[in-house]
Amino acid sequence: MLRSNTRPDYLLWFSRIFVGVLFIFSGLVKANDPLGFAYKLEEYFEVFHTTFLNDYAVALSISICALEIILGVALLVGYRALQISWGLLLLIVFFTFLTFWSAAFDVVKTCGCFGDAIPLTPWQSFSKDLILLTLILVIFYKRKMINPITKSHRSMHILIAVAVLFSFGFGLFTYNYLPVVDFLPYNIGANLPNNMRTPSSAPKDEYVITYQLKNRKSGDTQQMTDKEYLKTEIWKDDNWAIIGEPENKLVKKGYEPKIRDLMITDSQGTNYTSEIIENPYYNLIIVAYNLDNANEKGIGDLNAIARNSAENYNIRTVLLTSNTKESTDQYIKKHKLIMETFNADAVPLKSMVRSNPGLLLLKNGVVINKWHFHTLPSYEELESKYFRDSNLK
């Protein structure tokens, strides 16, 4: 009697577990901050001249994150292996093309594959996708050998339904509130002045200067770095001359502060960054990177908070926006805003709080708390929890 070979296919199981877990992790990390991933999608839309998709960036962001999670779960439990294998293959081919294009043409500096949790360069992301592509090809080739973890169709359908509901629900939750885990440098507890400084002992950028040399007599040419140029003392030989402009190439990146691009100015261009973020007392920072699209109810609620805070505790409230002075003035007049208004670039404002508008409570440069406009505290809550014991009254 012949004995069937029941030995498991270890390569297939490794590929399933590795790809499934990585897809779930990637989807969860991005779904934690779907608005941040939407901003990254807009960068790609700009590169490929498809900016008409910007209006759908958030919906696409939530859907892509959910799709990654669902595919990962389905692969692990063996649900509809034939269709899931095709889906994985098509998705990884698309991602591999995208990351290669970004790396080869240096059009998007970070891929956004793992959000802000694990920033990857385009070449690192392309390498990651090549590994995934290899493993997914194994899965695709052996797709008929993948069996579901249970023979109960009802149980499998329930598992996938839960994955679908969770995937979309988690993305919608974090979009309408704030990321569950904030990986940005403006997270609660962050010291903003420290995040903007570069320590004196921090490593600097390292460059290599390359010279093109030509021998006046023989016409021979050679290429030499600045260190080689000095070491060989070829500069003492009058027959050799530098031709063209030296090439200055970055070979090792030095220390970069977490916050590099925040500059808060008034309408005259005066820099108020330090004055605002280093205020030793409680101060409220309202962030509305685009007033044209800001939630009007949220703005109204924030205006009421600003008025009560100023009248009762002399709390300073500032509004940061990237709008022009003209449009900002019109908006202030229309909504009767009482807070001071300053200008900053949209990029850091989008990072400060994933909400338009959003609110940060700062004290001595530290982010004490932050809120989405859907979860704004009442003035009474701010007073009882923070202001009453601040000795500002």
Short mmCIF file of C-alpha atoms in Angstrom, two decimals:
data_model
loop_
_atom_site.label_atom_id
_atom_site.label_comp_id
_atom_site.label_asym_id
_atom_site.label_seq_id
_atom_site.Cartn_x
_atom_site.Cartn_y
_atom_site.Cartn_z
CA MET A 1 0.00 0.00 0.00
CA LEU A 2 1.40 3.36 -1.05
CA ARG A 3 1.73 6.04 1.59
CA SER A 4 0.82 9.57 0.53
CA ASN A 5 3.37 12.28 1.04
CA THR A 6 1.83 14.58 3.65
CA ARG A 7 4.95 16.58 4.38
CA PRO A 8 4.02 20.30 4.46
CA ASP A 9 5.43 22.63 1.84
CA TYR A 10 7.62 24.79 4.07
CA LEU A 11 8.44 27.32 1.35
CA LEU A 12 4.76 27.87 0.64
CA TRP A 13 3.93 28.22 4.34
CA PHE A 14 6.81 30.64 4.90
CA SER A 15 5.71 32.72 1.90
CA ARG A 16 2.09 32.78 3.07
CA ILE A 17 2.96 33.81 6.62
CA PHE A 18 5.57 36.39 5.64
CA VAL A 19 3.45 38.01 2.91
CA GLY A 20 0.22 37.83 4.91
CA VAL A 21 1.67 39.35 8.06
CA LEU A 22 3.53 42.05 6.14
CA PHE A 23 0.41 43.03 4.17
CA ILE A 24 -1.62 43.23 7.37
CA PHE A 25 1.08 45.27 9.11
CA SER A 26 1.47 47.61 6.14
CA GLY A 27 -2.27 48.14 5.88
CA LEU A 28 -2.71 48.73 9.62
CA VAL A 29 0.15 51.23 9.86
CA LYS A 30 -1.23 53.28 6.97
CA ALA A 31 -4.85 52.92 8.12
CA ASN A 32 -3.71 54.36 11.45
CA ASP A 33 -3.14 57.62 9.54
CA PRO A 34 -5.22 57.51 6.34
CA LEU A 35 -5.00 61.26 5.83
CA GLY A 36 -1.20 61.07 5.85
CA PHE A 37 -1.31 58.29 3.25
CA ALA A 38 -3.75 60.38 1.21
CA TYR A 39 -1.19 63.22 1.16
CA LYS A 40 1.37 60.72 -0.13
CA LEU A 41 -1.02 59.57 -2.85
CA GLU A 42 -1.41 63.18 -3.93
CA GLU A 43 2.37 63.34 -4.43
CA TYR A 44 2.14 60.38 -6.78
CA PHE A 45 -0.84 61.94 -8.57
CA GLU A 46 1.29 65.04 -9.14
CA VAL A 47 4.14 62.97 -10.58
CA PHE A 48 1.87 61.06 -12.97
CA HIS A 49 -0.20 64.14 -13.90
CA THR A 50 -3.41 62.67 -12.48
CA THR A 51 -4.23 65.43 -10.03
CA PHE A 52 -7.92 65.05 -10.91
CA LEU A 53 -7.77 62.12 -8.45
CA ASN A 54 -6.91 64.41 -5.51
CA ASP A 55 -10.58 64.69 -4.56
CA TYR A 56 -10.67 60.91 -4.13
CA ALA A 57 -7.34 60.60 -2.29
CA VAL A 58 -8.87 59.92 1.14
CA ALA A 59 -11.32 57.33 -0.20
CA LEU A 60 -8.52 55.63 -2.12
CA SER A 61 -6.27 55.76 0.94
CA ILE A 62 -8.81 54.02 3.18
CA SER A 63 -9.67 51.49 0.45
CA ILE A 64 -6.04 50.57 -0.33
CA CYS A 65 -5.24 50.12 3.37
CA ALA A 66 -8.32 47.95 3.82
CA LEU A 67 -7.47 45.91 0.72
CA GLU A 68 -3.99 45.15 2.06
CA ILE A 69 -5.38 43.97 5.39
CA ILE A 70 -8.12 41.88 3.77
CA LEU A 71 -5.70 40.22 1.32
CA GLY A 72 -3.28 39.47 4.15
CA VAL A 73 -5.98 37.88 6.31
CA ALA A 74 -7.43 35.94 3.39
CA LEU A 75 -4.00 34.56 2.49
CA LEU A 76 -3.29 33.44 6.05
CA VAL A 77 -6.63 31.63 6.44
CA GLY A 78 -6.59 30.22 2.91
CA TYR A 79 -9.77 31.93 1.73
CA ARG A 80 -10.36 31.66 -2.04
CA ALA A 81 -6.70 31.07 -2.73
CA LEU A 82 -6.95 31.29 -6.52
CA GLN A 83 -8.53 34.75 -6.54
CA ILE A 84 -6.40 36.04 -3.63
CA SER A 85 -3.20 34.91 -5.38
CA TRP A 86 -4.17 36.88 -8.47
CA GLY A 87 -5.00 39.93 -6.36
CA LEU A 88 -1.68 39.79 -4.54
CA LEU A 89 0.26 39.38 -7.78
CA LEU A 90 -1.44 42.29 -9.53
CA LEU A 91 -1.05 44.53 -6.48
CA ILE A 92 2.64 43.79 -5.94
CA VAL A 93 3.43 44.25 -9.64
CA PHE A 94 1.79 47.68 -9.47
CA PHE A 95 3.62 48.62 -6.25
CA THR A 96 6.95 47.39 -7.62
CA PHE A 97 6.55 49.52 -10.73
CA LEU A 98 5.60 52.53 -8.61
CA THR A 99 8.56 52.24 -6.24
CA PHE A 100 10.98 51.64 -9.11
CA TRP A 101 9.72 54.74 -10.90
CA SER A 102 10.06 56.79 -7.70
CA ALA A 103 13.59 55.52 -7.10
CA ALA A 104 14.88 55.71 -10.67
CA PHE A 105 13.61 59.23 -11.30
CA ASP A 106 13.84 60.52 -7.70
CA VAL A 107 10.31 61.92 -7.82
CA VAL A 108 8.98 60.92 -4.37
CA LYS A 109 11.46 61.00 -1.49
CA THR A 110 9.68 58.49 0.78
CA CYS A 111 7.37 55.80 -0.50
CA GLY A 112 4.82 55.83 2.32
CA CYS A 113 4.65 52.01 2.38
CA PHE A 114 4.65 51.94 6.18
CA GLY A 115 3.43 55.48 6.73
CA ASP A 116 5.47 57.62 9.09
CA ALA A 117 6.15 54.65 11.38
CA ILE A 118 8.99 53.25 9.24
CA PRO A 119 10.11 55.77 6.58
CA LEU A 120 11.73 54.01 3.62
CA THR A 121 13.62 55.53 0.73
CA PRO A 122 12.30 54.59 -2.73
CA TRP A 123 15.23 52.19 -3.30
CA GLN A 124 14.64 50.50 0.05
CA SER A 125 10.97 50.19 -0.78
CA PHE A 126 11.75 48.82 -4.24
CA SER A 127 14.03 46.18 -2.68
CA LYS A 128 11.26 45.26 -0.25
CA ASP A 129 8.80 44.90 -3.13
CA LEU A 130 11.21 42.67 -5.06
CA ILE A 131 11.35 40.31 -2.07
CA LEU A 132 7.56 40.35 -1.80
CA LEU A 133 7.22 39.79 -5.54
CA THR A 134 9.44 36.71 -5.31
CA LEU A 135 7.43 35.24 -2.44
CA ILE A 136 4.11 36.07 -4.09
CA LEU A 137 5.27 34.31 -7.26
CA VAL A 138 5.86 31.23 -5.09
CA ILE A 139 2.34 31.58 -3.71
CA PHE A 140 0.90 32.10 -7.18
CA TYR A 141 2.72 29.06 -8.60
CA LYS A 142 1.56 26.86 -5.71
CA ARG A 143 -1.88 28.47 -5.31
CA LYS A 144 -3.75 25.20 -5.91
CA MET A 145 -1.98 23.70 -2.88
CA ILE A 146 -3.41 26.32 -0.49
CA ASN A 147 -6.23 24.93 1.62
CA PRO A 148 -8.50 26.85 4.00
CA ILE A 149 -7.78 26.52 7.70
CA THR A 150 -11.33 25.23 8.24
CA LYS A 151 -13.74 23.31 6.04
CA SER A 152 -16.66 25.35 7.33
CA HIS A 153 -17.61 27.83 4.59
CA ARG A 154 -19.70 29.77 7.08
CA SER A 155 -16.74 30.25 9.43
CA MET A 156 -14.53 31.41 6.57
CA HIS A 157 -17.12 33.93 5.38
CA ILE A 158 -17.47 35.25 8.93
CA LEU A 159 -13.69 35.64 9.28
CA ILE A 160 -13.43 37.64 6.06
CA ALA A 161 -16.52 39.71 6.89
CA VAL A 162 -14.94 40.65 10.23
CA ALA A 163 -11.69 41.55 8.42
CA VAL A 164 -13.59 43.74 5.94
CA LEU A 165 -15.60 45.53 8.64
CA PHE A 166 -12.54 46.07 10.81
CA SER A 167 -10.33 47.26 7.93
CA PHE A 168 -12.73 49.91 6.67
CA GLY A 169 -13.99 50.77 10.16
CA PHE A 170 -10.49 51.36 11.52
CA GLY A 171 -9.58 53.65 8.62
CA LEU A 172 -12.81 55.64 8.94
CA PHE A 173 -12.32 55.93 12.71
CA THR A 174 -8.78 57.29 12.52
CA TYR A 175 -9.73 59.65 9.69
CA ASN A 176 -12.65 61.13 11.64
CA TYR A 177 -10.73 61.36 14.90
CA LEU A 178 -6.93 61.14 15.06
CA PRO A 179 -4.32 58.38 14.60
CA VAL A 180 -4.38 55.84 17.42
CA VAL A 181 -0.58 56.02 17.49
CA ASP A 182 0.94 59.34 16.41
CA PHE A 183 4.32 58.80 14.73
CA LEU A 184 4.76 62.44 13.77
CA PRO A 185 7.08 64.88 15.61
CA TYR A 186 4.07 66.85 16.92
CA ASN A 187 2.69 63.97 18.99
CA ILE A 188 1.35 64.45 22.50
CA GLY A 189 4.31 64.87 24.83
CA ALA A 190 6.66 66.09 22.11
CA ASN A 191 8.97 68.99 22.93
CA LEU A 192 8.80 71.06 19.75
CA PRO A 193 11.86 73.30 20.35
CA ASN A 194 13.97 70.18 21.00
CA ASN A 195 12.61 68.53 17.86
CA MET A 196 13.73 71.56 15.85
CA ARG A 197 17.30 71.73 17.19
CA THR A 198 20.45 70.07 15.87
CA PRO A 199 22.87 69.13 18.68
CA SER A 200 26.36 70.59 18.28
CA SER A 201 27.85 67.10 18.48
CA ALA A 202 25.52 65.69 15.83
CA PRO A 203 27.18 64.19 12.73
CA LYS A 204 27.23 66.43 9.66
CA ASP A 205 26.53 65.56 6.05
CA GLU A 206 29.57 64.00 4.38
CA TYR A 207 30.38 64.81 0.78
CA VAL A 208 32.93 63.57 -1.75
CA ILE A 209 34.24 66.04 -4.30
CA THR A 210 35.28 64.46 -7.60
CA TYR A 211 37.62 66.21 -10.05
CA GLN A 212 38.05 65.58 -13.76
CA LEU A 213 41.74 66.03 -14.64
CA LYS A 214 43.44 66.36 -18.01
CA ASN A 215 47.13 66.17 -18.83
CA ARG A 216 48.14 69.14 -20.97
CA LYS A 217 50.93 67.21 -22.72
CA SER A 218 49.53 63.73 -23.32
CA GLY A 219 45.83 64.60 -23.34
CA ASP A 220 45.14 61.76 -20.86
CA THR A 221 42.22 62.23 -18.49
CA GLN A 222 41.46 60.77 -15.12
CA GLN A 223 38.92 61.10 -12.33
CA MET A 224 40.01 61.67 -8.75
CA THR A 225 38.34 62.40 -5.42
CA ASP A 226 39.41 65.38 -3.34
CA LYS A 227 41.20 63.09 -0.86
CA GLU A 228 43.11 61.37 -3.65
CA TYR A 229 43.90 64.73 -5.19
CA LEU A 230 45.57 65.91 -1.98
CA LYS A 231 47.19 62.58 -1.09
CA THR A 232 48.91 62.09 -4.46
CA GLU A 233 49.88 65.79 -4.59
CA ILE A 234 49.05 65.78 -8.26
CA TRP A 235 48.13 69.42 -7.86
CA LYS A 236 51.86 70.16 -7.76
CA ASP A 237 52.26 68.86 -11.32
CA ASP A 238 51.59 71.75 -13.69
CA ASN A 239 50.81 69.28 -16.49
CA TRP A 240 47.56 68.25 -14.82
CA ALA A 241 44.66 70.67 -14.84
CA ILE A 242 41.11 70.42 -13.49
CA ILE A 243 38.54 70.59 -16.27
CA GLY A 244 34.90 71.44 -15.80
CA GLU A 245 33.17 71.89 -12.47
CA PRO A 246 33.96 69.47 -9.59
CA GLU A 247 31.12 67.09 -8.73
CA ASN A 248 29.94 67.36 -5.13
CA LYS A 249 28.16 64.14 -4.06
CA LEU A 250 26.52 63.36 -0.72
CA VAL A 251 27.84 60.01 0.54
CA LYS A 252 26.56 59.98 4.11
CA LYS A 253 23.58 61.82 5.50
CA GLY A 254 24.15 63.60 8.77
CA TYR A 255 21.75 64.31 11.61
CA GLU A 256 18.40 65.82 10.69
CA PRO A 257 16.10 67.36 13.31
CA LYS A 258 12.63 65.85 13.45
CA ILE A 259 11.09 69.21 12.58
CA ARG A 260 12.93 70.96 9.75
CA ASP A 261 10.32 73.00 7.92
CA LEU A 262 8.23 74.88 10.49
CA MET A 263 8.38 78.64 10.22
CA ILE A 264 5.59 80.79 11.62
CA THR A 265 5.41 84.34 10.25
CA ASP A 266 3.03 87.27 10.30
CA SER A 267 1.73 89.00 7.19
CA GLN A 268 4.94 91.08 7.00
CA GLY A 269 7.18 87.99 7.05
CA THR A 270 8.42 88.48 10.62
CA ASN A 271 9.40 85.16 12.21
CA TYR A 272 7.34 84.33 15.33
CA THR A 273 8.17 80.61 15.53
CA SER A 274 10.14 80.69 18.77
CA GLU A 275 7.81 83.14 20.48
CA ILE A 276 4.76 80.97 19.81
CA ILE A 277 6.03 77.44 20.36
CA GLU A 278 8.25 78.34 23.36
CA ASN A 279 5.52 80.19 25.25
CA PRO A 280 6.03 79.16 28.93
CA TYR A 281 2.29 79.33 29.63
CA TYR A 282 -0.65 77.43 28.24
CA ASN A 283 -1.44 78.54 24.71
CA LEU A 284 -3.86 77.23 22.11
CA ILE A 285 -2.71 76.59 18.54
CA ILE A 286 -5.51 76.27 16.00
CA VAL A 287 -4.28 74.64 12.79
CA ALA A 288 -6.23 75.09 9.57
CA TYR A 289 -3.82 74.48 6.71
CA ASN A 290 -6.56 75.39 4.21
CA LEU A 291 -9.27 77.72 5.47
CA ASP A 292 -11.28 77.25 2.27
CA ASN A 293 -11.93 73.62 3.19
CA ALA A 294 -11.95 73.98 6.98
CA ASN A 295 -14.97 72.63 8.86
CA GLU A 296 -17.02 75.74 9.70
CA LYS A 297 -18.64 74.31 12.81
CA GLY A 298 -15.20 73.36 14.08
CA ILE A 299 -13.94 76.89 13.47
CA GLY A 300 -16.94 78.32 15.31
CA ASP A 301 -16.41 76.05 18.30
CA LEU A 302 -12.70 76.94 18.41
CA ASN A 303 -13.52 80.64 18.26
CA ALA A 304 -15.77 80.28 21.29
CA ILE A 305 -13.05 78.39 23.18
CA ALA A 306 -10.52 81.11 22.27
CA ARG A 307 -12.83 83.88 23.50
CA ASN A 308 -13.59 82.27 26.86
CA SER A 309 -9.95 81.26 27.41
CA ALA A 310 -8.72 84.80 26.75
CA GLU A 311 -11.38 86.51 28.86
CA ASN A 312 -11.05 84.26 31.90
CA TYR A 313 -7.43 83.11 31.90
CA ASN A 314 -5.62 85.36 29.42
CA ILE A 315 -4.79 82.30 27.29
CA ARG A 316 -3.18 83.20 23.99
CA THR A 317 -4.76 81.58 20.94
CA VAL A 318 -3.19 81.69 17.48
CA LEU A 319 -4.47 80.41 14.17
CA LEU A 320 -1.93 78.92 11.76
CA THR A 321 -2.83 78.68 8.09
CA SER A 322 -1.18 78.55 4.69
CA ASN A 323 -3.80 80.81 3.07
CA THR A 324 -2.81 84.14 1.61
CA LYS A 325 -3.27 87.29 3.69
CA GLU A 326 -6.19 88.44 1.55
CA SER A 327 -8.17 85.21 1.83
CA THR A 328 -7.34 84.91 5.54
CA ASP A 329 -8.56 88.44 6.25
CA GLN A 330 -11.80 87.73 4.39
CA TYR A 331 -12.30 84.52 6.36
CA ILE A 332 -11.63 86.26 9.70
CA LYS A 333 -14.14 88.98 8.87
CA LYS A 334 -16.78 86.52 7.69
CA HIS A 335 -16.52 84.28 10.77
CA LYS A 336 -15.71 87.07 13.27
CA LEU A 337 -12.58 85.30 14.52
CA ILE A 338 -10.86 86.82 17.55
CA MET A 339 -7.57 84.89 17.59
CA GLU A 340 -4.23 86.10 16.23
CA THR A 341 -3.44 84.76 12.78
CA PHE A 342 -0.06 83.63 11.44
CA ASN A 343 1.16 81.95 8.30
CA ALA A 344 3.08 78.69 7.84
CA ASP A 345 3.67 76.26 5.01
CA ALA A 346 0.94 73.67 4.46
CA VAL A 347 3.32 70.69 4.79
CA PRO A 348 4.21 71.13 8.50
CA LEU A 349 0.65 72.22 9.27
CA LYS A 350 -0.67 68.94 7.87
CA SER A 351 1.76 67.13 10.17
CA MET A 352 0.86 69.08 13.30
CA VAL A 353 -2.63 67.62 13.47
CA ARG A 354 -4.51 65.44 10.95
CA SER A 355 -7.57 67.65 11.01
CA ASN A 356 -8.72 70.83 9.30
CA PRO A 357 -9.14 72.57 11.67
CA GLY A 358 -7.41 70.93 14.61
CA LEU A 359 -6.33 72.12 18.04
CA LEU A 360 -3.07 71.79 19.97
CA LEU A 361 -2.59 72.78 23.59
CA LEU A 362 1.03 73.81 24.20
CA LYS A 363 2.94 74.79 27.32
CA ASN A 364 6.62 75.65 27.35
CA GLY A 365 7.06 74.08 23.94
CA VAL A 366 5.49 70.73 24.89
CA VAL A 367 2.36 69.39 23.19
CA ILE A 368 0.07 68.80 26.18
CA ASN A 369 -2.84 67.52 24.07
CA LYS A 370 -4.34 67.73 20.60
CA TRP A 371 -7.83 67.30 19.17
CA HIS A 372 -9.65 66.66 15.90
CA PHE A 373 -12.54 69.06 15.25
CA HIS A 374 -14.88 66.11 15.82
CA THR A 375 -13.62 65.66 19.38
CA LEU A 376 -12.98 69.22 20.53
CA PRO A 377 -13.14 69.69 24.31
CA SER A 378 -15.53 72.21 25.77
CA TYR A 379 -14.14 75.32 27.39
CA GLU A 380 -15.25 73.94 30.76
CA GLU A 381 -13.19 70.77 30.18
CA LEU A 382 -10.09 72.80 29.33
CA GLU A 383 -10.63 75.01 32.36
CA SER A 384 -11.08 72.18 34.86
CA LYS A 385 -8.27 70.00 33.52
CA TYR A 386 -5.63 72.59 32.60
CA PHE A 387 -6.32 76.28 33.16
CA ARG A 388 -7.70 76.42 36.69
CA ASP A 389 -4.43 75.49 38.37
CA SER A 390 -2.20 77.44 35.98
CA ASN A 391 -2.16 80.62 38.12
CA LEU A 392 -2.79 82.71 35.03
CA LYS A 393 -6.00 84.27 36.16
#
